Coordinates of C-alpha atoms in Angstrom, one line a residue:
M12 CA 163.3 -50.4 39.8
P13 CA 159.7 -49.5 41.0
T14 CA 157.1 -52.2 41.0
N15 CA 154.5 -50.3 39.0
I16 CA 155.5 -48.3 35.9
N17 CA 152.7 -46.4 34.2
E18 CA 154.3 -43.5 32.4
P19 CA 155.1 -44.0 28.7
D20 CA 158.6 -42.6 29.0
E21 CA 159.4 -44.9 32.0
I22 CA 158.1 -47.9 30.1
I23 CA 160.2 -47.1 27.0
R24 CA 163.3 -46.5 29.1
A25 CA 162.9 -49.6 31.2
V26 CA 162.5 -51.8 28.1
G27 CA 165.4 -50.1 26.3
R28 CA 167.7 -50.6 29.2
H29 CA 166.8 -54.3 29.5
E30 CA 167.3 -54.7 25.7
E31 CA 170.8 -53.3 25.9
Q32 CA 171.7 -55.6 28.9
T33 CA 170.5 -58.7 27.0
R34 CA 171.7 -57.8 23.5
P35 CA 174.1 -60.8 23.3
L36 CA 171.3 -63.1 24.2
R37 CA 169.0 -61.7 21.5
D38 CA 171.8 -61.8 18.9
R39 CA 172.3 -65.4 19.7
M40 CA 168.6 -66.1 19.3
E41 CA 168.6 -64.4 15.9
G42 CA 171.7 -66.4 14.8
D43 CA 170.0 -69.7 15.9
F44 CA 166.9 -68.8 13.9
R45 CA 169.1 -68.3 10.8
L46 CA 170.6 -71.7 11.5
Y47 CA 167.0 -73.2 11.7
R48 CA 166.0 -71.5 8.4
L49 CA 169.0 -73.0 6.6
E50 CA 170.3 -69.7 5.4
P51 CA 172.9 -70.4 2.7
F52 CA 176.4 -70.9 4.0
Q53 CA 178.9 -68.1 3.2
E54 CA 182.6 -68.8 3.5
V55 CA 184.7 -66.0 5.0
D56 CA 188.4 -65.5 5.2
G57 CA 190.6 -64.9 8.3
Y58 CA 189.4 -61.3 8.4
G59 CA 185.7 -62.1 8.2
H60 CA 185.4 -61.0 4.6
P61 CA 183.2 -63.1 2.3
V62 CA 185.0 -65.4 -0.1
E63 CA 183.3 -65.4 -3.5
G64 CA 183.6 -67.6 -6.6
F65 CA 183.2 -71.0 -5.1
R66 CA 180.2 -73.2 -4.7
S67 CA 178.5 -73.3 -1.3
Y68 CA 177.0 -76.3 0.5
T69 CA 174.4 -75.8 3.3
S70 CA 173.7 -78.8 5.5
N71 CA 170.1 -79.5 6.5
A72 CA 171.2 -81.0 9.9
P73 CA 170.2 -78.0 12.1
Q74 CA 166.6 -77.9 10.8
V75 CA 166.2 -81.7 10.9
Y76 CA 167.6 -81.9 14.4
A77 CA 165.5 -79.0 15.7
D78 CA 162.3 -80.4 14.1
K79 CA 162.9 -83.8 15.6
V80 CA 163.2 -82.4 19.1
I81 CA 160.3 -80.0 18.6
Q82 CA 158.0 -82.9 17.7
W83 CA 159.2 -85.0 20.7
I84 CA 158.4 -82.1 23.0
A85 CA 155.1 -81.3 21.4
R86 CA 154.0 -84.9 21.4
A87 CA 155.3 -85.8 24.8
E88 CA 152.8 -87.4 27.2
F89 CA 151.2 -84.5 29.1
G90 CA 150.3 -85.6 32.6
V91 CA 148.2 -83.7 35.2
R92 CA 148.1 -85.5 38.6
I93 CA 147.2 -84.5 42.1
P94 CA 149.0 -86.8 44.6
Q95 CA 146.4 -89.0 46.2
A96 CA 148.4 -90.3 49.2
G97 CA 146.2 -90.0 52.4
R98 CA 143.3 -88.4 50.5
T99 CA 139.7 -89.5 51.4
G100 CA 137.1 -90.5 48.8
A101 CA 135.5 -87.0 49.0
Q102 CA 138.8 -85.3 48.6
R103 CA 139.7 -87.5 45.6
A104 CA 136.4 -86.5 44.0
V105 CA 137.3 -82.9 44.3
D106 CA 140.8 -83.6 43.0
A107 CA 139.3 -85.3 40.0
L108 CA 137.3 -82.2 39.2
K109 CA 140.4 -80.1 39.6
E110 CA 142.2 -82.3 37.1
K111 CA 139.3 -82.0 34.7
W112 CA 139.5 -78.2 35.2
T113 CA 143.1 -78.2 34.2
W114 CA 142.5 -80.2 31.1
G115 CA 139.6 -77.9 30.3
L116 CA 141.9 -74.9 30.5
M117 CA 144.3 -76.5 28.1
R118 CA 141.6 -77.2 25.6
S119 CA 140.2 -73.7 25.9
V120 CA 143.4 -71.8 25.4
D121 CA 144.4 -74.1 22.5
R122 CA 141.1 -73.5 20.8
R123 CA 141.6 -69.7 21.2
I124 CA 145.1 -69.9 19.7
Q125 CA 144.0 -71.9 16.7
Q126 CA 141.2 -69.4 16.0
R127 CA 144.0 -66.9 15.5
M128 CA 145.4 -69.1 12.7
E129 CA 148.4 -70.1 14.7
P130 CA 149.8 -73.6 15.3
P131 CA 148.6 -75.5 18.4
M132 CA 149.8 -74.2 21.7
R133 CA 152.2 -77.0 22.5
D134 CA 153.7 -76.8 19.0
L135 CA 154.3 -73.0 19.5
T136 CA 155.9 -73.3 22.9
A137 CA 158.0 -76.3 21.8
F138 CA 159.4 -74.3 18.8
H139 CA 160.5 -71.4 21.1
N140 CA 161.8 -74.0 23.6
V141 CA 164.1 -75.6 21.0
V142 CA 165.1 -72.7 18.7
R143 CA 165.1 -69.8 21.2
G144 CA 166.0 -71.6 24.3
M145 CA 163.2 -70.0 26.3
V146 CA 159.4 -70.2 26.7
A147 CA 157.3 -67.1 27.4
G148 CA 153.7 -66.2 27.4
R149 CA 150.8 -64.2 29.0
W150 CA 148.2 -66.1 30.9
L151 CA 145.1 -64.1 31.6
M152 CA 141.4 -64.6 32.3
M153 CA 139.0 -61.9 31.1
N154 CA 135.3 -61.0 31.2
T155 CA 133.8 -59.9 27.9
A156 CA 131.2 -57.1 27.5
S157 CA 128.5 -59.8 27.4
G158 CA 129.6 -61.3 30.7
E159 CA 131.3 -64.3 29.2
T160 CA 134.5 -65.6 30.8
V161 CA 137.4 -65.9 28.3
V162 CA 140.5 -68.0 29.1
D163 CA 143.4 -66.6 27.1
M164 CA 147.0 -67.7 26.7
T165 CA 149.2 -65.7 24.3
P166 CA 152.6 -67.2 23.5
W167 CA 155.4 -64.6 23.3
D168 CA 158.5 -64.8 21.2
P169 CA 161.3 -64.7 23.8
M170 CA 163.5 -62.7 21.5
H171 CA 161.0 -59.8 21.8
T172 CA 160.2 -60.3 25.5
Y173 CA 161.6 -58.0 28.2
W174 CA 161.3 -58.3 32.0
S175 CA 162.6 -57.4 35.4
V176 CA 162.8 -59.8 38.3
G177 CA 162.3 -58.8 42.0
T178 CA 162.4 -60.7 45.3
E179 CA 158.8 -62.0 44.6
G180 CA 159.2 -62.9 41.0
L181 CA 158.5 -60.7 38.0
D182 CA 158.2 -57.0 38.7
W183 CA 157.1 -56.3 35.1
A184 CA 157.2 -58.0 31.7
C185 CA 156.7 -56.5 28.2
Y186 CA 156.2 -57.8 24.7
K187 CA 157.4 -55.7 21.8
V188 CA 155.9 -56.2 18.3
R189 CA 155.7 -54.3 15.1
K190 CA 152.4 -53.0 13.9
T191 CA 151.4 -50.7 11.1
R192 CA 149.6 -47.4 11.7
G193 CA 146.4 -48.9 10.2
E194 CA 146.6 -51.9 12.5
I195 CA 147.1 -49.7 15.5
R196 CA 144.2 -47.5 14.6
S197 CA 141.9 -50.5 14.0
E198 CA 142.9 -52.3 17.3
Y199 CA 143.2 -49.4 19.7
G200 CA 141.3 -46.6 18.0
V201 CA 144.3 -44.3 18.3
D202 CA 146.2 -42.4 15.6
I203 CA 149.9 -42.5 16.4
G204 CA 150.6 -39.2 14.6
E205 CA 152.5 -38.1 11.6
D206 CA 156.0 -37.4 12.9
I207 CA 157.2 -41.0 13.0
S208 CA 159.7 -41.2 10.1
T209 CA 162.7 -41.7 12.5
L210 CA 160.9 -44.5 14.4
T211 CA 159.4 -46.7 11.7
V212 CA 160.8 -49.8 10.2
G213 CA 160.3 -50.6 6.5
A214 CA 157.6 -48.7 4.7
Q215 CA 157.2 -45.2 6.2
D216 CA 154.2 -43.8 4.3
G217 CA 150.6 -43.7 5.3
D218 CA 148.9 -46.6 7.0
D219 CA 151.7 -48.9 6.0
A220 CA 154.2 -47.2 8.3
E221 CA 155.3 -49.7 11.0
L222 CA 156.0 -48.8 14.6
E223 CA 157.0 -50.8 17.6
V224 CA 154.2 -51.4 20.1
L225 CA 155.0 -52.2 23.8
D226 CA 152.4 -54.4 25.6
F227 CA 153.5 -53.8 29.2
Y228 CA 152.3 -55.6 32.4
D229 CA 153.3 -54.8 36.0
R230 CA 151.8 -56.4 39.1
T231 CA 148.5 -54.5 38.8
H232 CA 148.1 -52.8 35.4
N233 CA 148.4 -53.4 31.7
T234 CA 149.6 -50.5 29.6
V235 CA 150.1 -50.4 25.8
V236 CA 152.5 -47.7 24.4
A237 CA 153.6 -47.0 20.9
G238 CA 157.4 -46.5 20.2
N239 CA 156.9 -42.7 19.8
G240 CA 155.4 -42.4 23.3
V241 CA 151.7 -42.3 22.3
V242 CA 149.5 -44.2 24.8
L243 CA 147.4 -46.8 23.0
K244 CA 145.8 -48.3 26.1
R245 CA 145.8 -46.4 29.4
P246 CA 146.9 -48.3 32.6
T247 CA 144.1 -50.8 33.2
P248 CA 143.9 -53.3 36.1
H249 CA 144.4 -56.8 34.7
G250 CA 143.1 -58.4 37.9
A251 CA 145.7 -61.2 38.1
G252 CA 147.2 -60.2 41.5
R253 CA 150.7 -60.4 40.0
V254 CA 152.3 -60.1 36.7
P255 CA 150.3 -62.5 34.4
V256 CA 153.3 -63.6 32.5
V257 CA 155.5 -66.7 32.7
I258 CA 159.1 -66.8 31.4
V259 CA 161.1 -70.0 31.7
P260 CA 164.6 -70.4 30.4
V261 CA 165.9 -73.8 29.3
G262 CA 168.8 -75.5 31.0
P263 CA 170.7 -75.2 34.2
V264 CA 172.8 -72.1 33.5
P265 CA 171.6 -69.1 35.5
L266 CA 171.8 -65.5 34.5
V267 CA 175.2 -64.9 36.1
Q268 CA 177.4 -61.8 36.3
A269 CA 180.9 -62.5 34.9
D270 CA 184.0 -60.5 34.0
A271 CA 183.3 -57.7 31.5
A272 CA 185.3 -59.5 28.8
V273 CA 183.1 -62.7 29.2
D274 CA 179.8 -62.9 27.5
S275 CA 177.7 -64.8 30.0
V276 CA 174.3 -63.4 29.0
S277 CA 174.1 -65.4 25.8
D278 CA 174.5 -68.7 27.8
Y279 CA 171.1 -68.0 29.5
G280 CA 168.3 -70.2 28.2
E281 CA 170.2 -72.2 25.5
S282 CA 168.8 -73.6 22.3
V283 CA 169.5 -77.1 20.9
F284 CA 172.3 -75.6 18.8
K285 CA 174.5 -74.7 21.7
S286 CA 177.1 -77.5 21.1
N287 CA 177.1 -77.3 17.3
R288 CA 177.0 -73.6 16.3
E289 CA 180.6 -73.4 15.2
I290 CA 180.8 -77.0 14.0
Y291 CA 178.0 -76.5 11.5
D292 CA 180.1 -73.8 9.8
K293 CA 183.1 -76.1 9.6
H294 CA 181.0 -79.0 8.3
N295 CA 179.5 -76.7 5.6
L296 CA 183.0 -75.5 4.7
M297 CA 184.4 -79.0 4.2
M298 CA 181.4 -80.1 2.2
S299 CA 181.6 -76.9 0.1
I300 CA 185.2 -77.9 -0.8
F301 CA 184.1 -81.4 -1.9
L302 CA 181.2 -79.9 -3.8
E303 CA 183.5 -77.5 -5.7
L304 CA 185.9 -80.3 -6.6
A305 CA 183.1 -82.6 -7.7
A306 CA 181.7 -79.8 -9.9
R307 CA 185.1 -79.2 -11.5
A308 CA 185.4 -82.9 -12.4
R309 CA 182.4 -82.4 -14.8
R310 CA 184.3 -79.8 -16.8
P311 CA 188.0 -80.0 -16.1
P312 CA 190.2 -77.2 -17.4
L313 CA 191.7 -77.7 -20.9
G314 CA 195.0 -76.7 -22.5
V315 CA 195.2 -76.0 -26.2
K316 CA 198.7 -76.5 -27.8
S317 CA 199.4 -74.8 -31.1
R318 CA 202.4 -73.6 -33.1
D319 CA 201.9 -69.9 -32.2
G320 CA 200.2 -70.5 -28.8
R321 CA 197.2 -68.4 -29.9
K322 CA 194.7 -71.1 -30.9
T323 CA 191.4 -71.2 -29.0
L324 CA 188.4 -73.5 -29.3
D325 CA 185.4 -72.0 -31.0
E326 CA 183.0 -74.7 -29.8
D327 CA 182.3 -76.2 -26.4
P328 CA 184.3 -79.5 -26.3
Y329 CA 182.0 -80.9 -23.6
M330 CA 178.9 -80.7 -25.7
E331 CA 177.9 -83.9 -27.4
G332 CA 178.8 -84.1 -31.1
T333 CA 181.1 -81.1 -31.0
T334 CA 183.6 -81.0 -34.0
I335 CA 187.0 -79.3 -33.3
S336 CA 189.2 -78.3 -36.2
M337 CA 192.9 -78.5 -35.5
S338 CA 196.0 -77.9 -37.6
E339 CA 199.0 -80.3 -37.7
G340 CA 200.8 -80.1 -34.4
D341 CA 197.7 -78.7 -32.5
E342 CA 196.7 -80.6 -29.3
V343 CA 193.9 -80.4 -26.7
Q344 CA 194.7 -81.7 -23.2
A345 CA 192.8 -81.8 -20.0
F346 CA 194.7 -80.7 -17.0
P347 CA 194.9 -83.0 -14.0
L348 CA 192.1 -82.5 -11.4
L349 CA 192.7 -81.0 -8.0
K350 CA 192.2 -83.5 -5.2
T351 CA 192.1 -83.2 -1.5
T352 CA 194.4 -85.1 0.8
Q353 CA 193.3 -88.1 2.8
D354 CA 193.6 -85.9 5.9
A355 CA 190.8 -83.7 4.5
A356 CA 188.5 -86.7 4.2
D357 CA 189.4 -87.9 7.7
L358 CA 188.7 -84.4 9.0
T359 CA 185.3 -84.3 7.4
G360 CA 184.4 -87.6 9.1
R361 CA 185.6 -86.3 12.4
I362 CA 183.5 -83.1 12.0
S363 CA 180.4 -85.2 11.2
G364 CA 181.0 -87.2 14.3
E365 CA 181.2 -84.0 16.4
V366 CA 177.9 -82.9 14.8
Q367 CA 176.3 -86.2 15.9
R368 CA 177.8 -86.0 19.3
G369 CA 176.4 -82.5 19.9
S370 CA 172.9 -83.5 18.7
I371 CA 171.3 -86.9 18.8
P372 CA 172.5 -90.3 17.5
H373 CA 171.7 -91.2 13.9
S374 CA 170.1 -94.4 15.1
V375 CA 167.2 -92.3 16.4
Y376 CA 166.5 -91.3 12.8
G377 CA 166.4 -95.0 11.8
E378 CA 169.8 -94.9 10.1
L379 CA 171.3 -98.3 11.1
Q380 CA 174.1 -99.6 8.9
F381 CA 174.0 -103.0 10.6
Q382 CA 171.8 -105.1 13.0
L383 CA 171.8 -103.9 16.6
S384 CA 170.5 -105.7 19.6
G385 CA 167.6 -104.2 21.6
F386 CA 170.0 -103.4 24.4
A387 CA 172.4 -101.5 22.1
I388 CA 169.5 -99.5 20.6
N389 CA 168.2 -98.5 24.0
T390 CA 171.7 -97.6 25.1
L391 CA 172.0 -95.3 22.1
R392 CA 168.6 -93.8 22.7
S393 CA 169.7 -93.0 26.3
G394 CA 171.7 -90.2 24.7
L395 CA 168.4 -88.4 24.1
D396 CA 167.9 -87.7 27.8
S397 CA 170.5 -85.0 28.0
V398 CA 168.8 -83.2 25.1
L399 CA 165.2 -83.8 26.0
R400 CA 165.1 -83.7 29.8
P401 CA 166.0 -80.0 30.3
R402 CA 163.5 -79.0 27.7
L403 CA 160.7 -81.1 29.1
I404 CA 161.4 -79.7 32.5
A405 CA 161.2 -76.2 31.2
E406 CA 158.0 -76.9 29.3
A407 CA 156.3 -78.5 32.3
S408 CA 157.4 -75.5 34.5
F409 CA 155.9 -73.1 32.0
Y410 CA 152.5 -74.8 31.9
S411 CA 152.5 -75.4 35.6
Q412 CA 153.0 -71.7 36.4
G413 CA 150.6 -70.6 33.7
L414 CA 147.8 -72.9 34.8
E415 CA 148.3 -71.8 38.4
L416 CA 148.0 -68.2 37.3
L417 CA 144.7 -68.9 35.6
T418 CA 143.4 -70.9 38.6
E419 CA 144.3 -68.0 41.0
Q420 CA 142.4 -65.6 38.9
Y421 CA 139.3 -67.8 38.6
V422 CA 139.0 -68.6 42.3
S423 CA 139.1 -64.9 43.1
G424 CA 135.3 -64.8 42.4
R425 CA 135.5 -62.1 39.7
F426 CA 134.4 -64.5 37.0
S427 CA 131.2 -66.3 36.2
A428 CA 131.2 -70.1 36.6
L429 CA 132.5 -72.0 33.7
M430 CA 130.0 -74.7 32.8
G431 CA 130.5 -78.1 31.2
T432 CA 129.1 -76.8 27.9
A433 CA 131.5 -73.8 27.7
G434 CA 132.8 -74.4 24.2
A435 CA 133.0 -78.1 24.9
S436 CA 136.2 -77.4 26.8
F437 CA 135.1 -78.5 30.3
D438 CA 133.7 -81.9 31.2
A439 CA 131.5 -80.6 34.1
A440 CA 130.3 -77.5 35.9
M441 CA 133.4 -75.7 37.3
T442 CA 132.5 -73.4 40.2
P443 CA 135.3 -71.3 41.8
D444 CA 134.5 -72.8 45.2
A445 CA 134.9 -76.4 44.0
I446 CA 138.1 -75.6 42.2
S447 CA 139.6 -73.8 45.2
R448 CA 139.1 -77.0 47.4
G449 CA 141.1 -79.2 45.0
G450 CA 144.7 -80.0 45.5
T451 CA 147.7 -78.6 43.6
P452 CA 148.1 -80.5 40.3
E453 CA 151.5 -81.6 39.3
I454 CA 152.4 -81.1 35.6
R455 CA 154.7 -83.6 34.0
L456 CA 155.8 -84.2 30.4
E457 CA 157.3 -87.6 29.5
G458 CA 158.9 -88.1 26.1
K459 CA 158.2 -91.7 25.2
L460 CA 159.2 -94.1 22.5
P461 CA 156.7 -96.6 20.9
E462 CA 157.7 -99.5 23.1
D463 CA 157.3 -97.5 26.3
D464 CA 153.5 -98.3 26.5
T465 CA 154.2 -102.0 26.4
A466 CA 156.8 -101.7 29.1
K467 CA 154.5 -99.6 31.2
Y468 CA 151.7 -102.2 31.1
A469 CA 154.1 -105.1 31.7
Q470 CA 155.4 -103.3 34.8
A471 CA 151.8 -102.7 36.1
R472 CA 151.0 -106.4 35.6
M473 CA 154.1 -107.5 37.5
A474 CA 153.2 -105.1 40.4
R475 CA 149.8 -106.7 40.7
E476 CA 150.6 -110.4 40.3
G477 CA 150.7 -112.9 43.1
E478 CA 148.4 -113.8 46.0
V479 CA 149.6 -110.7 47.8
P480 CA 150.2 -107.9 45.2
L481 CA 153.4 -105.9 45.6
L482 CA 151.5 -102.6 45.2
P483 CA 147.8 -101.6 45.6
D484 CA 145.7 -100.9 42.5
R485 CA 145.3 -97.2 43.2
W486 CA 149.1 -96.7 43.4
I487 CA 149.5 -98.6 40.1
Y488 CA 146.9 -96.4 38.4
D489 CA 148.4 -93.2 39.7
N490 CA 152.2 -93.8 39.4
I491 CA 152.7 -96.5 36.8
L492 CA 149.8 -96.1 34.3
K493 CA 149.3 -92.4 35.2
I494 CA 145.6 -92.7 34.5
R495 CA 143.4 -89.6 34.8
D496 CA 140.6 -90.0 37.4
A497 CA 141.7 -93.3 38.9
D498 CA 138.5 -93.5 41.0
N499 CA 136.4 -93.6 37.9
I500 CA 138.5 -96.3 36.3
E501 CA 138.5 -98.4 39.5
Q502 CA 134.7 -98.2 39.7
A503 CA 134.4 -99.1 36.0
V504 CA 136.7 -102.2 36.5
S505 CA 134.6 -103.2 39.6
A506 CA 131.4 -102.9 37.6
Q507 CA 132.9 -105.0 34.8
V508 CA 133.8 -107.7 37.3
A509 CA 130.4 -107.5 38.9
R510 CA 128.7 -108.1 35.5
R511 CA 130.5 -111.5 35.3
G512 CA 130.7 -112.3 39.0
T513 CA 127.7 -114.6 39.3
P514 CA 125.7 -116.7 36.7
E515 CA 122.7 -114.4 37.3
S516 CA 124.7 -111.2 36.6
L517 CA 126.2 -112.8 33.4
M518 CA 122.6 -113.8 32.3
L519 CA 121.4 -110.2 32.9
S520 CA 124.3 -108.8 30.9
S521 CA 123.7 -111.2 28.0
M522 CA 119.9 -110.4 28.1
I523 CA 120.6 -106.6 27.9
A524 CA 123.2 -107.0 25.2
S525 CA 120.9 -109.2 23.1
A526 CA 118.0 -106.8 23.4
D527 CA 120.3 -103.9 22.4
Q528 CA 121.3 -105.8 19.3
G529 CA 117.7 -106.6 18.4
D530 CA 118.0 -110.4 19.0
D531 CA 114.7 -110.8 20.8
D532 CA 114.7 -114.6 20.8
Y533 CA 117.9 -114.7 22.7
A534 CA 116.8 -111.9 25.0
R535 CA 113.6 -113.8 25.9
L536 CA 115.7 -117.0 26.4
Y537 CA 118.0 -115.3 28.8
E538 CA 115.1 -113.6 30.6
S539 CA 113.5 -117.0 31.2
E540 CA 116.8 -118.5 32.4
L541 CA 117.3 -115.5 34.7
R542 CA 113.9 -115.8 36.2
L543 CA 114.4 -119.5 36.8
A544 CA 117.8 -118.9 38.5
R545 CA 116.4 -116.2 40.7
M546 CA 113.5 -118.5 41.8
R547 CA 115.9 -121.3 42.6
K548 CA 117.8 -118.9 44.8
L549 CA 114.7 -117.8 46.6
L550 CA 113.8 -121.5 47.3
E551 CA 117.3 -122.0 48.7
L552 CA 116.9 -119.0 50.9
Q553 CA 113.5 -120.1 52.1
A554 CA 115.0 -123.5 53.1
L555 CA 117.8 -121.8 54.9
R556 CA 115.3 -119.6 56.8
E557 CA 113.2 -122.6 57.9
E558 CA 116.3 -124.4 59.0
A559 CA 117.5 -121.4 60.9
G560 CA 114.2 -121.1 62.7
E561 CA 114.1 -124.8 63.9
G562 CA 114.2 -125.0 67.7
D563 CA 114.2 -121.2 68.2
G564 CA 110.7 -120.3 66.9
E565 CA 110.1 -117.0 65.3
A566 CA 112.9 -115.3 67.2
G567 CA 115.5 -117.7 65.7
R568 CA 114.6 -116.8 62.1
S569 CA 117.3 -114.8 60.3
S570 CA 116.1 -111.4 59.3
L571 CA 118.6 -111.6 56.4
V572 CA 116.6 -114.3 54.7
P573 CA 113.5 -113.0 52.9
E574 CA 110.2 -114.9 53.1
L575 CA 108.9 -116.5 49.9
T576 CA 105.3 -115.7 49.2
E577 CA 102.8 -118.4 48.1
A578 CA 102.6 -116.8 44.7
E579 CA 106.4 -117.0 44.3
R580 CA 106.4 -120.6 45.5
L581 CA 103.8 -121.6 42.9
E582 CA 105.7 -119.8 40.2
V583 CA 108.9 -121.6 41.0
L584 CA 107.1 -124.9 41.1
G585 CA 105.6 -124.1 37.7
L586 CA 108.9 -123.2 36.2
V587 CA 110.9 -126.0 37.8
G588 CA 108.3 -128.8 37.4
P589 CA 108.2 -132.1 39.3
G590 CA 111.6 -133.0 40.7
G591 CA 113.1 -129.7 39.6

């Protein structure tokens, strides 16, 4: 496969070939989406034919389970850290700027996504992560006609994403979407032609005719082609230096080649439903049976006994107040209800247990039938790790690679400097040179429970206790508390300690606070006390200087002790008074 593909026919063939190779994967994604949407359950017989005439039950378990995991991933603690071991103060300052740059990128792309009336970026990627089993998107930095630098991240639906991987990563990637003829003309200024009846989907007349559009990226160019081969955007350099697309599958299963009879493609990038796909159908079947039997109990079948066997009921006997006329010897009987065996009830319980075993414990939903100890609850919650950990790793890898792509493009020097006021996304001026000198940030996502914060601060306190702390403050900030810009926090803590370190500093803080609150009387009181304390210190320093100079003359006087002027001496005496 060539690295650069520019001809429309080559693009269409390459995408079509990859679509055929990954058809089982895309069929599985479509089936998982139907599970998430809670499409009504349809019973089938042994030959796969629909069974009609019975009530159908559809469990909400797939959607509730997926939504729970989506929210855990989307609300996971997002950490951006540059390791500080062995870094000097100047290097740490540059690293802090690089961390702010990364946060600014996240805010900028999120704002751009929401302007398109889509959910926040992390919600979008979490949905695809959970339901599709894969995360994909384009990360690109662009210059507008006015010279403004635009940071863009466009999430791609993995089901409609196609790619080819070479020895150095992606050779090309393509996103295929449906657009109407009118949308294509409005966006690209190109008419796709009239002869498209065999290619369109849905409405096929006028501007409502829909056609597939292929947004194709190779290592150097971006080309947009319609499904009928019309070029909507000629090959244009995208400037990323490599394919500006990130595709991350979830889970440890690689894209392996197996025997022809084995479908291994559909195991690549699994969704949260991987353990329960077949079990959900069995659970719905058993619940449908119970639903049907419960419905029959409301109106059990009746038998009407008469002399000639032809008598029927003219009125509905189940309606309140119904009068039924019967001759002598006539009789109306309700037939016995059908019941399932105890084995069926036991089987339903076992299937429900399998559903829970393949998802997350019910205790996580707050469904506790009896009191549990804290240890027992934490043990149950540990079952979340096998569900969340692979998805958090995939999510972190997606953002790490994407942010690295944007940083590479920015430091190339082809874009104007992003300032601190750029859409309120960046905290300071971000020049390409400063960003290039920063370290490589590590992206981590940590799914946490409400009590995790308390445990984290307790751990930090234990690490700092004692005459000789177990760990230094900076390590605690970086690795336990995971605080952004630890230098700034450390300086703020030192300044806070300094404001209370001496009686004079405490008086100064109190004077400033009183003045800010408009308490002028207290402000003047603290000002007088502060002047008095300072003068006393000056007298003490003057005495120390005179004592240090005895026997040594002028040469023996300490240069560290300032000399008190006569005016200052008189002021102190006036403030202190006799015997002060």
